[in-house]
Amino acid sequence: MSTPERLIESTQELLWERGYVGTSPKAIQQRAAAGQGSMYHHFKGKPDLALAAIRRSADERQALAEEQFSGAGTAVERVAAYLRRERDVLRGCPIGRLTQDPEVVADPTLRQPVADTFEHLTRRLTAVLTEGQALGQLDSELDPADTAATVVAVLQGGYVLARAADSVEPFRRATEGAIALLAARELR
Amino acid sequence: MSTPERLIESTQELLWERGYVGTSPKAIQQRAAAGQGSMYHHFKGKPDLALAAIRRSADERQALAEEQFSGAGTAVERVAAYLRRERDVLRGCPIGRLTQDPEVVADPTLRQPVADTFEHLTRRLTAVLTEGQALGQLDSELDPADTAATVVAVLQGGYVLARAADSVEPFRRATEGAIALLAARELR
DNA sequence: GTCTATAGTTAGATAGAC
DNA sequence: GTCTATCTAACTATAGAC
């Protein structure tokens, strides 16, 4: 792999593990097995490299979610598949994590890919729910946009609870609770 | 206010704003208007002071939540009151925030108050929901523990979405979506 | 209890040789 | 493109005077 590629991937990993504030250029260079000069040759500095890494992570995350959204099944089945997808729960969400970084939220350029990702996820989930209503699978009283936001929030909050407890159990409870609430609105 | 008190409160604020990794002893001293020697006289170092601040924040948070849980109204009303409580949404949760800090989750001593807080919140919400079922207000098919975890997760995830969007709107949608899903399970 | 001095380490980056 | 040397500031803490 090329040096710029290794630098971007190493930065993605470190941003996930330690966030922007907790990630130093030195740590990035060591993980990428690249020298200082090399890093500063390919990127203007830490913010520039971080932007490339955040954009990459955001794109990957959106593509991953799309697999569940465009799959087979009813609306509730597809939402459940999304919530139950295999995840490394205790590592948390590489995108959601960045919302706790003061330097990321303070910089519109760094925050944009993060905002885009959640906007995209919520929009796709809204479409899935709306389609379910149109097909007569789901109670039409349900507000699709609000419910979509609830689903995305449960996922992000589930990570928080799991990391606090150092256990996946609260994550499982939170997501299963949400699936049950949603399933109760299915029409049959 | 005494110097130790000012140091603890300043640390609470900085941990909320910047997290453990992003908070330096120097920044704490400046905000508390205390000198270096003063800080190291009252506390062993950054971890010691952080522990005092995290414990304080955890206690405060649990007491705040109790106001809604022990209030009047049906189970759903009390859960809704908790989710709709006036909050400075864009600042996020001072406790949930810490779950994204590598040094906090890696240190059992620092993580404990965080774990305790979510465990306590979930337990209290479970009790509220169970009571609602016993009083015939709520569908007994509902799993109280799972649903309680869902509610806490929606709150934490709502903060994440709001900070990503730099807007309270996704938080409002997520919480209202959850309240609507829960309200559909009310018996009347 | 509080202050200043000191000190080793890391952060983040630039300069210039190769 | 990559490497080493160099630099200023900040981080985290200790020592000892007052």
Coordinates of C-alpha atoms (C1' of nucleotides) in Angstrom, one line a residue:
Chain A
M1 CA 0.0 0.0 0.0
S2 CA 1.2 3.5 -0.7
T3 CA 2.4 5.8 2.0
P4 CA -0.5 8.3 1.8
E5 CA -2.9 5.3 2.0
R6 CA -1.2 3.9 5.1
L7 CA -1.3 7.4 6.7
I8 CA -5.0 7.7 6.0
E9 CA -5.9 4.3 7.4
S10 CA -3.7 4.7 10.4
T11 CA -5.4 8.1 11.1
Q12 CA -8.8 6.5 10.7
E13 CA -7.9 3.9 13.3
L14 CA -6.5 6.4 15.8
L15 CA -9.4 8.8 15.4
W16 CA -11.7 5.9 16.2
E17 CA -9.7 4.8 19.2
R18 CA -8.5 8.1 20.6
G19 CA -10.4 10.9 18.8
Y20 CA -8.8 14.0 17.2
V21 CA -7.5 15.6 20.4
G22 CA -6.0 12.4 21.5
T23 CA -4.2 11.6 18.3
S24 CA -0.8 13.0 17.6
P25 CA 1.1 13.2 14.3
K26 CA 3.8 11.1 15.9
A27 CA 1.4 8.3 16.7
I28 CA 0.1 8.3 13.2
Q29 CA 3.5 8.1 11.7
Q30 CA 4.5 5.2 13.9
R31 CA 1.4 3.2 13.0
A32 CA 1.8 4.0 9.4
A33 CA 5.5 3.2 9.5
A34 CA 6.2 6.6 7.8
G35 CA 8.6 9.3 8.8
Q36 CA 7.8 12.9 9.7
G37 CA 8.9 14.3 6.5
S38 CA 6.9 11.8 4.6
M39 CA 3.7 12.7 6.4
Y40 CA 4.2 16.5 5.9
H41 CA 5.1 15.9 2.3
H42 CA 1.7 14.3 1.5
F43 CA -0.5 16.3 3.9
K44 CA -0.4 19.9 5.1
G45 CA -0.7 18.8 8.7
K46 CA -2.8 17.1 11.2
P47 CA -6.1 18.8 10.3
D48 CA -5.6 18.0 6.6
L49 CA -4.9 14.4 7.2
A50 CA -7.7 14.1 9.7
L51 CA -10.1 15.5 7.1
A52 CA -9.1 12.8 4.6
A53 CA -9.5 10.1 7.2
I54 CA -12.9 11.4 8.4
R55 CA -14.2 11.6 4.9
R56 CA -13.0 8.0 4.2
S57 CA -14.7 6.7 7.4
A58 CA -17.9 8.6 6.6
D59 CA -18.1 7.1 3.1
E60 CA -17.4 3.6 4.4
R61 CA -20.0 3.9 7.0
Q62 CA -22.7 5.0 4.6
A63 CA -21.9 2.2 2.2
L64 CA -22.0 -0.4 5.0
A65 CA -25.5 0.8 6.1
E66 CA -26.8 0.7 2.6
E67 CA -26.3 -3.1 2.6
Q68 CA -29.1 -3.5 5.2
F69 CA -31.4 -0.7 3.9
S70 CA -31.5 -2.1 0.4
G71 CA -31.8 -5.7 1.4
A72 CA -34.9 -7.9 1.3
G73 CA -37.7 -8.0 3.8
T74 CA -40.4 -5.8 5.3
A75 CA -39.6 -2.4 6.6
V76 CA -39.3 -3.6 10.2
E77 CA -37.2 -6.6 9.1
R78 CA -34.8 -4.2 7.4
V79 CA -34.5 -1.9 10.3
A80 CA -34.0 -4.9 12.6
A81 CA -31.3 -6.2 10.3
Y82 CA -29.6 -2.8 10.5
L83 CA -29.7 -2.7 14.3
R84 CA -28.7 -6.3 14.6
R85 CA -25.9 -6.2 12.2
E86 CA -22.6 -7.6 13.4
R87 CA -20.7 -4.8 15.1
D88 CA -17.7 -4.4 17.3
V89 CA -19.9 -2.7 19.9
L90 CA -17.3 -1.9 22.5
R91 CA -15.2 -0.1 19.9
G92 CA -18.1 2.3 19.4
C93 CA -19.0 4.2 16.2
P94 CA -16.1 5.8 14.3
I95 CA -18.3 8.6 13.2
G96 CA -20.5 9.2 16.3
R97 CA -17.3 9.2 18.3
L98 CA -16.2 12.4 16.6
T99 CA -19.2 14.4 17.9
Q100 CA -17.5 14.4 21.3
D101 CA -14.4 16.0 19.9
P102 CA -14.3 19.7 20.6
E103 CA -11.9 20.4 17.8
V104 CA -14.0 18.5 15.3
V105 CA -17.4 20.1 16.1
A106 CA -15.8 23.5 16.2
D107 CA -14.4 23.1 12.7
P108 CA -17.2 23.1 10.1
T109 CA -14.9 21.4 7.6
L110 CA -14.2 18.5 9.9
R111 CA -17.8 18.3 11.2
Q112 CA -19.4 18.2 7.7
P113 CA -18.7 14.5 6.8
V114 CA -20.1 13.6 10.3
A115 CA -23.2 15.6 9.8
D116 CA -23.6 14.2 6.3
T117 CA -23.4 10.6 7.5
F118 CA -26.2 11.0 10.1
E119 CA -28.3 13.0 7.7
H120 CA -27.9 10.2 5.1
L121 CA -28.7 7.4 7.5
T122 CA -31.8 9.2 8.8
R123 CA -33.0 9.9 5.3
R124 CA -32.5 6.3 4.1
L125 CA -34.3 4.9 7.2
T126 CA -37.1 7.4 6.7
A127 CA -37.5 6.1 3.2
V128 CA -37.6 2.5 4.4
L129 CA -40.3 3.3 6.9
T130 CA -42.3 5.4 4.5
E131 CA -42.2 2.5 2.0
G132 CA -43.4 0.1 4.7
Q133 CA -46.4 2.4 5.3
A134 CA -47.1 2.6 1.5
L135 CA -47.1 -1.2 1.3
G136 CA -49.5 -1.5 4.2
Q137 CA -46.9 -3.2 6.4
L138 CA -46.7 -0.4 9.0
D139 CA -49.1 1.7 10.9
S140 CA -49.5 5.0 8.9
E141 CA -49.9 6.9 12.2
L142 CA -46.1 6.5 12.7
D143 CA -44.0 9.6 11.9
P144 CA -41.3 8.1 9.6
A145 CA -38.8 10.9 10.1
D146 CA -39.1 11.0 13.9
T147 CA -38.9 7.2 14.1
A148 CA -35.9 7.1 11.8
A149 CA -34.1 9.5 14.1
T150 CA -35.1 7.3 17.1
V151 CA -33.5 4.3 15.4
V152 CA -30.2 6.1 14.7
A153 CA -30.2 7.5 18.2
V154 CA -30.7 4.1 19.8
L155 CA -27.7 2.8 17.9
Q156 CA -25.5 5.6 18.9
G157 CA -26.8 5.6 22.5
G158 CA -26.4 1.9 22.6
Y159 CA -22.7 2.3 22.0
V160 CA -22.5 4.8 24.8
L161 CA -24.2 2.4 27.3
A162 CA -22.0 -0.5 26.2
R163 CA -18.8 1.4 26.6
A164 CA -19.9 2.7 30.0
A165 CA -20.7 -0.8 31.2
D166 CA -17.8 -2.4 29.3
S167 CA -20.4 -4.9 28.1
V168 CA -22.5 -5.4 25.0
E169 CA -25.5 -6.2 27.1
P170 CA -27.0 -2.7 27.3
F171 CA -26.5 -2.3 23.6
R172 CA -28.4 -5.5 23.0
R173 CA -31.2 -4.5 25.3
A174 CA -31.6 -1.0 23.8
T175 CA -31.7 -2.2 20.2
E176 CA -34.1 -5.2 21.0
G177 CA -36.3 -2.8 23.0
A178 CA -36.5 -0.5 20.0
I179 CA -37.2 -3.4 17.6
A180 CA -40.0 -4.6 19.8
L181 CA -41.6 -1.1 20.0
L182 CA -41.4 -0.9 16.2
A183 CA -42.7 -4.4 15.6
A184 CA -45.8 -3.6 17.7
R185 CA -46.7 -1.1 15.0
E186 CA -46.7 -3.7 12.2
L187 CA -50.0 -4.3 10.5
R188 CA -51.0 -7.9 9.7
Chain B
M1 CA -15.7 29.0 47.5
S2 CA -12.7 27.0 48.7
T3 CA -9.8 26.2 46.3
P4 CA -10.5 22.4 46.2
E5 CA -14.1 23.2 45.4
R6 CA -13.2 25.6 42.6
L7 CA -10.7 23.0 41.2
I8 CA -13.4 20.3 41.2
E9 CA -16.0 22.5 39.5
S10 CA -13.5 23.7 36.9
T11 CA -12.5 20.2 36.1
Q12 CA -16.2 19.1 35.8
E13 CA -16.7 21.9 33.2
L14 CA -13.6 21.1 31.3
L15 CA -14.2 17.3 31.2
W16 CA -17.7 18.1 29.8
E17 CA -16.3 20.5 27.2
R18 CA -13.1 18.8 26.2
G19 CA -13.0 15.3 27.8
Y20 CA -10.2 13.9 29.9
V21 CA -7.6 13.7 27.1
G22 CA -8.3 17.3 26.1
T23 CA -8.1 18.7 29.5
S24 CA -4.7 19.9 30.9
P25 CA -3.8 20.7 34.5
K26 CA -2.9 24.2 33.4
A27 CA -6.3 24.8 31.9
I28 CA -7.9 23.6 35.1
Q29 CA -5.7 25.9 37.2
Q30 CA -6.5 28.9 35.1
R31 CA -10.3 28.3 35.2
A32 CA -10.2 27.8 38.9
A33 CA -7.8 30.7 39.5
A34 CA -5.5 28.5 41.4
G35 CA -1.7 28.0 41.1
Q36 CA 0.1 24.9 40.2
G37 CA 1.3 24.2 43.7
S38 CA -2.2 24.7 45.0
M39 CA -3.6 22.1 42.8
Y40 CA -0.9 19.5 43.5
H41 CA -1.3 20.2 47.2
H42 CA -5.0 19.3 47.3
F43 CA -4.9 16.5 44.7
K44 CA -2.3 13.9 43.7
G45 CA -2.5 14.8 40.0
K46 CA -4.8 14.9 37.1
P47 CA -6.3 11.4 37.5
D48 CA -7.1 12.1 41.2
L49 CA -8.8 15.4 40.5
A50 CA -10.6 14.0 37.5
L51 CA -12.0 11.2 39.7
A52 CA -13.4 13.7 42.2
A53 CA -15.0 15.7 39.3
I54 CA -16.4 12.6 37.6
R55 CA -18.0 11.4 40.9
R56 CA -19.5 14.8 41.5
S57 CA -21.0 15.0 38.0
A58 CA -22.3 11.4 38.2
D59 CA -24.0 12.2 41.5
E60 CA -25.5 15.4 40.2
R61 CA -26.8 13.6 37.1
Q62 CA -28.5 10.9 39.1
A63 CA -30.2 13.4 41.4
L64 CA -31.4 15.4 38.4
A65 CA -33.0 12.4 36.8
E66 CA -34.7 11.4 40.0
E67 CA -36.8 14.6 39.9
Q68 CA -38.6 13.3 36.8
F69 CA -38.8 9.7 37.8
S70 CA -40.4 10.3 41.1
G71 CA -42.8 13.0 39.8
A72 CA -46.5 12.7 39.3
G73 CA -48.2 11.1 36.2
T74 CA -48.5 7.8 34.4
A75 CA -45.4 5.8 33.5
V76 CA -45.4 7.1 30.0
E77 CA -45.9 10.7 31.2
R78 CA -42.9 10.4 33.5
V79 CA -40.7 8.9 30.8
A80 CA -41.8 11.7 28.5
A81 CA -41.1 14.3 31.2
Y82 CA -37.6 12.8 31.5
L83 CA -36.9 12.9 27.7
R84 CA -38.4 16.4 27.4
R85 CA -36.7 17.9 30.4
E86 CA -35.0 21.2 29.6
R87 CA -31.5 20.4 28.5
D88 CA -28.6 22.2 26.9
V89 CA -28.7 19.6 24.1
L90 CA -25.7 20.9 22.1
R91 CA -23.4 20.6 25.1
G92 CA -24.2 16.9 25.3
C93 CA -24.2 14.8 28.4
P94 CA -21.3 15.3 30.9
I95 CA -21.4 11.6 31.7
G96 CA -22.0 10.0 28.3
R97 CA -19.2 12.1 26.9
L98 CA -16.7 10.3 29.0
T99 CA -17.4 7.0 27.4
Q100 CA -15.6 8.3 24.3
D101 CA -12.5 9.0 26.3
P102 CA -9.9 6.2 25.9
E103 CA -8.2 7.0 29.2
V104 CA -11.5 7.0 31.1
V105 CA -12.8 3.6 29.8
A106 CA -9.3 2.1 30.2
D107 CA -9.2 3.0 33.9
P108 CA -11.7 1.0 36.0
T109 CA -11.6 3.6 38.7
L110 CA -12.6 6.5 36.4
R111 CA -15.1 4.4 34.5
Q112 CA -17.0 3.2 37.6
P113 CA -19.0 6.3 38.3
V114 CA -20.0 6.5 34.6
A115 CA -21.1 2.8 34.6
D116 CA -23.0 3.4 37.9
T117 CA -24.9 6.4 36.5
F118 CA -26.3 4.5 33.5
E119 CA -27.0 1.4 35.6
H120 CA -28.9 3.6 38.0
L121 CA -30.9 5.4 35.3
T122 CA -31.8 2.2 33.6
R123 CA -32.9 0.6 36.8
R124 CA -35.1 3.5 37.8
L125 CA -36.7 3.7 34.4
T126 CA -37.3 -0.1 34.5
A127 CA -39.1 0.4 37.8
V128 CA -41.2 3.2 36.4
L129 CA -42.3 1.0 33.5
T130 CA -42.9 -2.0 35.6
E131 CA -45.1 0.1 37.9
G132 CA -47.0 1.3 34.9
Q133 CA -47.7 -2.3 33.9
A134 CA -48.8 -3.2 37.4
L135 CA -51.2 -0.3 37.4
G136 CA -52.7 -1.4 34.1
Q137 CA -51.4 1.7 32.3
L138 CA -49.0 -0.1 30.0
D139 CA -49.1 -3.2 27.8
S140 CA -47.7 -6.1 29.9
E141 CA -46.1 -7.6 26.8
L142 CA -43.5 -4.8 26.9
D143 CA -40.1 -5.8 28.3
P144 CA -39.4 -3.1 31.0
A145 CA -35.6 -3.6 31.1
D146 CA -35.1 -3.6 27.3
T147 CA -37.4 -0.6 27.0
A148 CA -35.6 1.3 29.7
A149 CA -32.3 0.8 28.0
T150 CA -33.9 2.0 24.7
V151 CA -35.0 5.2 26.4
V152 CA -31.6 5.9 27.9
A153 CA -30.0 5.1 24.6
V154 CA -32.3 7.5 22.7
L155 CA -31.3 10.3 25.0
Q156 CA -27.5 9.6 24.6
G157 CA -27.9 9.0 20.9
G158 CA -30.0 12.2 20.5
Y159 CA -27.1 14.2 21.9
V160 CA -24.8 12.6 19.3
L161 CA -27.1 13.5 16.4
A162 CA -27.6 17.0 17.7
R163 CA -23.9 17.7 18.0
A164 CA -23.2 16.2 14.6
A165 CA -25.9 18.5 13.0
D166 CA -25.1 21.4 15.2
S167 CA -28.9 21.6 15.8
V168 CA -31.3 20.4 18.4
E169 CA -33.8 19.2 15.8
P170 CA -32.5 15.6 15.5
F171 CA -32.6 15.3 19.3
R172 CA -36.2 16.5 19.3
R173 CA -37.2 14.1 16.6
A174 CA -35.4 11.1 18.2
T175 CA -37.0 11.7 21.6
E176 CA -40.5 12.5 20.2
G177 CA -40.3 9.4 18.1
A178 CA -39.5 7.3 21.1
I179 CA -42.3 8.8 23.1
A180 CA -44.8 8.1 20.3
L181 CA -43.7 4.5 20.1
L182 CA -44.1 4.1 23.9
A183 CA -47.4 6.0 23.9
A184 CA -48.8 3.4 21.4
R185 CA -48.4 0.8 24.1
E186 CA -50.5 2.6 26.6
L187 CA -53.7 0.8 27.7
R188 CA -56.9 2.8 28.0
Chain C
dG1 C1' -1.7 26.5 51.6
dT2 C1' 0.3 28.9 47.9
dC3 C1' 4.1 30.5 44.9
dT4 C1' 8.0 30.2 41.7
dA5 C1' 11.6 27.5 39.6
dT6 C1' 12.8 23.7 37.2
dA7 C1' 12.6 19.6 34.3
dG8 C1' 11.8 15.7 31.3
dT9 C1' 8.4 14.6 27.7
dT10 C1' 5.4 15.2 23.9
dA11 C1' 2.8 18.0 20.3
dG12 C1' 3.0 19.9 16.0
dA13 C1' 5.6 21.6 12.6
dT14 C1' 9.7 23.6 9.5
dA15 C1' 14.3 23.3 7.0
dG16 C1' 17.3 21.3 4.4
dA17 C1' 20.1 17.2 3.0
dC18 C1' 19.8 13.2 0.2
Chain D
dG1 C1' 9.6 11.1 -1.6
dT2 C1' 12.0 10.3 2.6
dC3 C1' 15.2 11.3 6.3
dT4 C1' 17.3 13.8 10.2
dA5 C1' 17.9 18.0 12.7
dT6 C1' 15.9 21.6 14.9
dC7 C1' 12.4 24.6 17.1
dT8 C1' 8.6 26.7 20.1
dA9 C1' 5.1 25.7 22.9
dA10 C1' 2.5 22.9 25.9
dC11 C1' 1.9 18.8 29.1
dT12 C1' 2.5 16.9 33.7
dA13 C1' 4.8 16.9 37.6
dT14 C1' 8.4 17.8 41.5
dA15 C1' 11.2 20.8 44.7
dG16 C1' 11.7 24.0 47.7
dA17 C1' 11.0 28.8 49.3
dC18 C1' 7.6 31.6 51.7

